[in-house]
Amino acid sequence: MHGPASPGWLLVALCAATGAYCLLRMRSSDETQRRAAGDEALMGFGMAVMAVPGSAFTPPAWVWPAYAVVFGGAALRALWVARSGTHHLHHLVGAAAMVYMAAVMTASPTAGHAHGGSGVPLLTGGLLLYFAAYVLVSGVRLLPVAGAAGSTATGSTAAGSAPAWGDRPELARACRLSMGIGMLAMLLTI
């Protein structure tokens, strides 16, 4: 995107690690969790590539329209799947935000290096408010509940063993929280 290189690389690392964990979650035995993890892996890796500092790599002009097409397809898929679950509405907003950022970067006069004021202020502000609220709610959901601490310490799986890495709901929530924080950071740079 734009701005200093160090925060950009930290954002790349955060988004890539999140995408990698989402790939691990795709090994879950729960089909709905696998599908959600696939959507989130696409978002994590897409955000990681988009966050690469402009000083390190200047992508060709066709990259941003291709991003818009890929994430436009992801938004349509999320809209279709949202019929069965409201969680996919968040995927719809995230994919639409990626399309918006790709469009801003396509329209940027410096070939993909948009700077403050390049986006539509009202739309950018709305997306910032949405993701700020999402981050706050996701953070609260990660706080331990007093009564739940004892039940998780004994293990709640059928065999009494710890759940697989791909089936841990608190890690999935942390993954979504980190992507929300990353999206906030990326929207602030538009």
PDB file of C-alpha atoms in Angstrom:
ATOM      1  CA  MET A   1       0.000   0.000   0.000  1.00  0.00           C
ATOM      2  CA  HIS A   2       1.697   3.203   1.142  1.00  0.00           C
ATOM      3  CA  GLY A   3       3.401   4.743   4.130  1.00  0.00           C
ATOM      4  CA  PRO A   4       6.524   3.664   5.988  1.00  0.00           C
ATOM      5  CA  ALA A   5       7.934   0.260   5.129  1.00  0.00           C
ATOM      6  CA  SER A   6       8.183  -1.200   8.660  1.00  0.00           C
ATOM      7  CA  PRO A   7       4.445  -1.025   9.514  1.00  0.00           C
ATOM      8  CA  GLY A   8       3.701  -2.274   6.008  1.00  0.00           C
ATOM      9  CA  TRP A   9       5.847  -5.352   6.485  1.00  0.00           C
ATOM     10  CA  LEU A  10       4.309  -5.979   9.904  1.00  0.00           C
ATOM     11  CA  LEU A  11       0.870  -5.858   8.295  1.00  0.00           C
ATOM     12  CA  VAL A  12       2.057  -8.256   5.578  1.00  0.00           C
ATOM     13  CA  ALA A  13       3.320 -10.673   8.254  1.00  0.00           C
ATOM     14  CA  LEU A  14       0.091 -10.432  10.276  1.00  0.00           C
ATOM     15  CA  CYS A  15      -2.142 -11.032   7.261  1.00  0.00           C
ATOM     16  CA  ALA A  16       0.021 -13.852   5.871  1.00  0.00           C
ATOM     17  CA  ALA A  17       0.119 -15.608   9.260  1.00  0.00           C
ATOM     18  CA  THR A  18      -3.649 -15.246   9.518  1.00  0.00           C
ATOM     19  CA  GLY A  19      -4.105 -16.663   6.026  1.00  0.00           C
ATOM     20  CA  ALA A  20      -1.803 -19.577   6.862  1.00  0.00           C
ATOM     21  CA  TYR A  21      -3.775 -20.395  10.007  1.00  0.00           C
ATOM     22  CA  CYS A  22      -7.000 -20.232   8.005  1.00  0.00           C
ATOM     23  CA  LEU A  23      -5.518 -22.810   5.619  1.00  0.00           C
ATOM     24  CA  LEU A  24      -4.873 -25.010   8.654  1.00  0.00           C
ATOM     25  CA  ARG A  25      -8.496 -24.521   9.723  1.00  0.00           C
ATOM     26  CA  MET A  26      -9.588 -25.863   6.331  1.00  0.00           C
ATOM     27  CA  ARG A  27      -8.577 -29.323   7.586  1.00  0.00           C
ATOM     28  CA  SER A  28     -11.461 -29.260  10.085  1.00  0.00           C
ATOM     29  CA  SER A  29     -14.042 -32.042  10.013  1.00  0.00           C
ATOM     30  CA  ASP A  30     -16.846 -29.431  10.069  1.00  0.00           C
ATOM     31  CA  GLU A  31     -17.786 -28.478   6.497  1.00  0.00           C
ATOM     32  CA  THR A  32     -19.140 -25.023   7.385  1.00  0.00           C
ATOM     33  CA  GLN A  33     -15.934 -24.195   9.249  1.00  0.00           C
ATOM     34  CA  ARG A  34     -13.870 -25.363   6.263  1.00  0.00           C
ATOM     35  CA  ARG A  35     -15.778 -23.068   3.905  1.00  0.00           C
ATOM     36  CA  ALA A  36     -15.503 -20.075   6.221  1.00  0.00           C
ATOM     37  CA  ALA A  37     -11.791 -20.785   6.680  1.00  0.00           C
ATOM     38  CA  GLY A  38     -11.319 -20.839   2.909  1.00  0.00           C
ATOM     39  CA  ASP A  39     -12.968 -17.439   2.549  1.00  0.00           C
ATOM     40  CA  GLU A  40     -10.846 -16.076   5.371  1.00  0.00           C
ATOM     41  CA  ALA A  41      -7.632 -17.551   3.922  1.00  0.00           C
ATOM     42  CA  LEU A  42      -8.335 -15.786   0.616  1.00  0.00           C
ATOM     43  CA  MET A  43      -8.911 -12.548   2.511  1.00  0.00           C
ATOM     44  CA  GLY A  44      -5.767 -12.945   4.649  1.00  0.00           C
ATOM     45  CA  PHE A  45      -3.452 -13.670   1.737  1.00  0.00           C
ATOM     46  CA  GLY A  46      -5.115 -11.006  -0.412  1.00  0.00           C
ATOM     47  CA  MET A  47      -4.602  -8.428   2.319  1.00  0.00           C
ATOM     48  CA  ALA A  48      -0.983  -9.548   2.748  1.00  0.00           C
ATOM     49  CA  VAL A  49      -0.229  -9.009  -0.927  1.00  0.00           C
ATOM     50  CA  MET A  50      -2.061  -5.689  -0.993  1.00  0.00           C
ATOM     51  CA  ALA A  51      -0.125  -4.477   2.078  1.00  0.00           C
ATOM     52  CA  VAL A  52       3.339  -4.996   0.563  1.00  0.00           C
ATOM     53  CA  PRO A  53       5.002  -1.559   0.773  1.00  0.00           C
ATOM     54  CA  GLY A  54       5.191   0.282  -2.517  1.00  0.00           C
ATOM     55  CA  SER A  55       8.880   0.923  -1.969  1.00  0.00           C
ATOM     56  CA  ALA A  56       9.547  -2.828  -2.101  1.00  0.00           C
ATOM     57  CA  PHE A  57       7.459  -3.773  -5.110  1.00  0.00           C
ATOM     58  CA  THR A  58       5.453  -1.847  -7.654  1.00  0.00           C
ATOM     59  CA  PRO A  59       2.890  -4.188  -9.165  1.00  0.00           C
ATOM     60  CA  PRO A  60       1.969  -3.990 -12.842  1.00  0.00           C
ATOM     61  CA  ALA A  61      -1.121  -1.954 -13.753  1.00  0.00           C
ATOM     62  CA  TRP A  62      -3.285  -5.057 -14.329  1.00  0.00           C
ATOM     63  CA  VAL A  63      -2.956  -6.286 -10.713  1.00  0.00           C
ATOM     64  CA  TRP A  64      -5.533  -3.962  -9.135  1.00  0.00           C
ATOM     65  CA  PRO A  65      -8.313  -4.628 -11.681  1.00  0.00           C
ATOM     66  CA  ALA A  66      -7.581  -8.360 -11.242  1.00  0.00           C
ATOM     67  CA  TYR A  67      -7.937  -7.898  -7.477  1.00  0.00           C
ATOM     68  CA  ALA A  68     -11.277  -6.197  -8.023  1.00  0.00           C
ATOM     69  CA  VAL A  69     -12.480  -9.131 -10.131  1.00  0.00           C
ATOM     70  CA  VAL A  70     -11.278 -11.802  -7.669  1.00  0.00           C
ATOM     71  CA  PHE A  71     -12.755 -10.100  -4.627  1.00  0.00           C
ATOM     72  CA  GLY A  72     -15.870  -9.124  -6.566  1.00  0.00           C
ATOM     73  CA  GLY A  73     -16.362 -12.858  -7.160  1.00  0.00           C
ATOM     74  CA  ALA A  74     -15.736 -13.503  -3.455  1.00  0.00           C
ATOM     75  CA  ALA A  75     -18.348 -10.854  -2.591  1.00  0.00           C
ATOM     76  CA  LEU A  76     -20.908 -12.482  -4.893  1.00  0.00           C
ATOM     77  CA  ARG A  77     -20.179 -15.870  -3.345  1.00  0.00           C
ATOM     78  CA  ALA A  78     -20.552 -14.418   0.160  1.00  0.00           C
ATOM     79  CA  LEU A  79     -23.849 -12.831  -0.859  1.00  0.00           C
ATOM     80  CA  TRP A  80     -25.077 -16.178  -2.173  1.00  0.00           C
ATOM     81  CA  VAL A  81     -23.949 -18.112   0.911  1.00  0.00           C
ATOM     82  CA  ALA A  82     -25.340 -15.449   3.287  1.00  0.00           C
ATOM     83  CA  ARG A  83     -28.773 -16.935   2.678  1.00  0.00           C
ATOM     84  CA  SER A  84     -27.861 -19.686   5.142  1.00  0.00           C
ATOM     85  CA  GLY A  85     -25.877 -17.736   7.749  1.00  0.00           C
ATOM     86  CA  THR A  86     -25.336 -14.132   8.737  1.00  0.00           C
ATOM     87  CA  HIS A  87     -21.599 -14.687   9.359  1.00  0.00           C
ATOM     88  CA  HIS A  88     -21.121 -14.528   5.608  1.00  0.00           C
ATOM     89  CA  LEU A  89     -22.389 -10.946   5.582  1.00  0.00           C
ATOM     90  CA  HIS A  90     -19.094 -10.013   7.233  1.00  0.00           C
ATOM     91  CA  HIS A  91     -17.278 -11.820   4.405  1.00  0.00           C
ATOM     92  CA  LEU A  92     -19.393  -9.783   1.975  1.00  0.00           C
ATOM     93  CA  VAL A  93     -18.361  -6.497   3.622  1.00  0.00           C
ATOM     94  CA  GLY A  94     -14.706  -7.574   3.735  1.00  0.00           C
ATOM     95  CA  ALA A  95     -14.655  -8.590   0.077  1.00  0.00           C
ATOM     96  CA  ALA A  96     -16.450  -5.389  -0.912  1.00  0.00           C
ATOM     97  CA  ALA A  97     -13.842  -3.392   1.034  1.00  0.00           C
ATOM     98  CA  MET A  98     -11.090  -5.179  -0.897  1.00  0.00           C
ATOM     99  CA  VAL A  99     -12.837  -4.339  -4.202  1.00  0.00           C
ATOM    100  CA  TYR A 100     -13.106  -0.719  -3.068  1.00  0.00           C
ATOM    101  CA  MET A 101      -9.419  -0.502  -2.129  1.00  0.00           C
ATOM    102  CA  ALA A 102      -8.413  -2.130  -5.426  1.00  0.00           C
ATOM    103  CA  ALA A 103     -10.569   0.388  -7.317  1.00  0.00           C
ATOM    104  CA  VAL A 104      -8.960   3.270  -5.418  1.00  0.00           C
ATOM    105  CA  MET A 105      -5.518   1.918  -6.233  1.00  0.00           C
ATOM    106  CA  THR A 106      -6.472   1.458  -9.893  1.00  0.00           C
ATOM    107  CA  ALA A 107      -7.688   5.053 -10.118  1.00  0.00           C
ATOM    108  CA  SER A 108      -4.641   6.423  -8.291  1.00  0.00           C
ATOM    109  CA  PRO A 109      -2.509   8.626 -10.527  1.00  0.00           C
ATOM    110  CA  THR A 110       0.683   7.010  -9.196  1.00  0.00           C
ATOM    111  CA  ALA A 111      -0.180   3.489 -10.363  1.00  0.00           C
ATOM    112  CA  GLY A 112      -1.335   1.822  -7.208  1.00  0.00           C
ATOM    113  CA  HIS A 113       0.124   4.082  -4.569  1.00  0.00           C
ATOM    114  CA  ALA A 114      -2.916   5.927  -3.295  1.00  0.00           C
ATOM    115  CA  HIS A 115      -2.419   8.572  -0.664  1.00  0.00           C
ATOM    116  CA  GLY A 116      -4.774  10.278   1.740  1.00  0.00           C
ATOM    117  CA  GLY A 117      -7.892  11.654   0.069  1.00  0.00           C
ATOM    118  CA  SER A 118      -7.885   9.249  -2.893  1.00  0.00           C
ATOM    119  CA  GLY A 119     -10.918   7.275  -1.759  1.00  0.00           C
ATOM    120  CA  VAL A 120     -14.537   8.346  -1.348  1.00  0.00           C
ATOM    121  CA  PRO A 121     -14.524   9.868   2.160  1.00  0.00           C
ATOM    122  CA  LEU A 122     -18.072   8.771   3.054  1.00  0.00           C
ATOM    123  CA  LEU A 123     -17.491   5.173   1.928  1.00  0.00           C
ATOM    124  CA  THR A 124     -14.076   5.012   3.560  1.00  0.00           C
ATOM    125  CA  GLY A 125     -15.543   6.411   6.774  1.00  0.00           C
ATOM    126  CA  GLY A 126     -18.397   3.894   6.731  1.00  0.00           C
ATOM    127  CA  LEU A 127     -15.998   0.995   6.240  1.00  0.00           C
ATOM    128  CA  LEU A 128     -13.737   2.341   9.003  1.00  0.00           C
ATOM    129  CA  LEU A 129     -16.705   2.524  11.386  1.00  0.00           C
ATOM    130  CA  TYR A 130     -17.830  -0.992  10.468  1.00  0.00           C
ATOM    131  CA  PHE A 131     -14.398  -2.549  10.970  1.00  0.00           C
ATOM    132  CA  ALA A 132     -13.740  -0.571  14.166  1.00  0.00           C
ATOM    133  CA  ALA A 133     -17.016  -1.891  15.611  1.00  0.00           C
ATOM    134  CA  TYR A 134     -16.173  -5.398  14.363  1.00  0.00           C
ATOM    135  CA  VAL A 135     -12.741  -5.277  16.015  1.00  0.00           C
ATOM    136  CA  LEU A 136     -14.218  -4.092  19.315  1.00  0.00           C
ATOM    137  CA  VAL A 137     -16.935  -6.764  19.337  1.00  0.00           C
ATOM    138  CA  SER A 138     -14.433  -9.468  18.309  1.00  0.00           C
ATOM    139  CA  GLY A 139     -12.056  -8.375  21.053  1.00  0.00           C
ATOM    140  CA  VAL A 140     -14.805  -8.581  23.665  1.00  0.00           C
ATOM    141  CA  ARG A 141     -15.702 -12.091  22.467  1.00  0.00           C
ATOM    142  CA  LEU A 142     -12.135 -13.176  23.172  1.00  0.00           C
ATOM    143  CA  LEU A 143     -12.304 -12.116  26.812  1.00  0.00           C
ATOM    144  CA  PRO A 144     -12.590 -15.117  29.130  1.00  0.00           C
ATOM    145  CA  VAL A 145     -15.924 -15.678  30.838  1.00  0.00           C
ATOM    146  CA  ALA A 146     -15.715 -16.579  34.541  1.00  0.00           C
ATOM    147  CA  GLY A 147     -17.929 -19.683  34.294  1.00  0.00           C
ATOM    148  CA  ALA A 148     -16.361 -20.957  31.090  1.00  0.00           C
ATOM    149  CA  ALA A 149     -12.798 -21.090  32.456  1.00  0.00           C
ATOM    150  CA  GLY A 150     -13.419 -24.265  34.425  1.00  0.00           C
ATOM    151  CA  SER A 151     -15.155 -26.072  31.574  1.00  0.00           C
ATOM    152  CA  THR A 152     -12.339 -25.457  29.088  1.00  0.00           C
ATOM    153  CA  ALA A 153      -9.621 -26.506  31.510  1.00  0.00           C
ATOM    154  CA  THR A 154     -11.044 -30.032  31.792  1.00  0.00           C
ATOM    155  CA  GLY A 155     -11.389 -30.466  28.049  1.00  0.00           C
ATOM    156  CA  SER A 156     -14.712 -30.601  26.306  1.00  0.00           C
ATOM    157  CA  THR A 157     -13.956 -33.020  23.486  1.00  0.00           C
ATOM    158  CA  ALA A 158     -15.417 -36.503  23.426  1.00  0.00           C
ATOM    159  CA  ALA A 159     -12.123 -38.273  24.049  1.00  0.00           C
ATOM    160  CA  GLY A 160     -10.945 -35.703  26.601  1.00  0.00           C
ATOM    161  CA  SER A 161      -8.061 -34.590  24.404  1.00  0.00           C
ATOM    162  CA  ALA A 162      -7.425 -31.058  23.224  1.00  0.00           C
ATOM    163  CA  PRO A 163      -9.188 -30.029  20.015  1.00  0.00           C
ATOM    164  CA  ALA A 164      -7.180 -29.943  16.796  1.00  0.00           C
ATOM    165  CA  TRP A 165      -5.608 -26.609  15.835  1.00  0.00           C
ATOM    166  CA  GLY A 166      -8.130 -26.187  13.050  1.00  0.00           C
ATOM    167  CA  ASP A 167     -11.082 -26.675  15.413  1.00  0.00           C
ATOM    168  CA  ARG A 168     -10.234 -24.145  18.126  1.00  0.00           C
ATOM    169  CA  PRO A 169     -12.944 -21.442  18.138  1.00  0.00           C
ATOM    170  CA  GLU A 170     -10.860 -18.964  20.149  1.00  0.00           C
ATOM    171  CA  LEU A 171      -8.094 -19.106  17.538  1.00  0.00           C
ATOM    172  CA  ALA A 172     -10.619 -18.612  14.748  1.00  0.00           C
ATOM    173  CA  ARG A 173     -11.932 -15.523  16.587  1.00  0.00           C
ATOM    174  CA  ALA A 174      -8.383 -14.222  17.063  1.00  0.00           C
ATOM    175  CA  CYS A 175      -7.785 -14.800  13.350  1.00  0.00           C
ATOM    176  CA  ARG A 176     -10.873 -12.746  12.452  1.00  0.00           C
ATOM    177  CA  LEU A 177      -9.854 -10.051  14.933  1.00  0.00           C
ATOM    178  CA  SER A 178      -6.400  -9.729  13.377  1.00  0.00           C
ATOM    179  CA  MET A 179      -7.889  -9.461   9.884  1.00  0.00           C
ATOM    180  CA  GLY A 180     -10.261  -6.764  11.126  1.00  0.00           C
ATOM    181  CA  ILE A 181      -7.328  -4.836  12.585  1.00  0.00           C
ATOM    182  CA  GLY A 182      -5.451  -5.268   9.309  1.00  0.00           C
ATOM    183  CA  MET A 183      -8.421  -4.009   7.328  1.00  0.00           C
ATOM    184  CA  LEU A 184      -8.630  -0.950   9.585  1.00  0.00           C
ATOM    185  CA  ALA A 185      -4.938  -0.245   9.011  1.00  0.00           C
ATOM    186  CA  MET A 186      -5.306  -0.586   5.254  1.00  0.00           C
ATOM    187  CA  LEU A 187      -8.391   1.645   5.105  1.00  0.00           C
ATOM    188  CA  LEU A 188      -6.616   4.322   7.137  1.00  0.00           C
ATOM    189  CA  THR A 189      -3.941   4.576   4.453  1.00  0.00           C
ATOM    190  CA  ILE A 190      -6.387   5.196   1.609  1.00  0.00           C
TER     191      ILE A 190
END
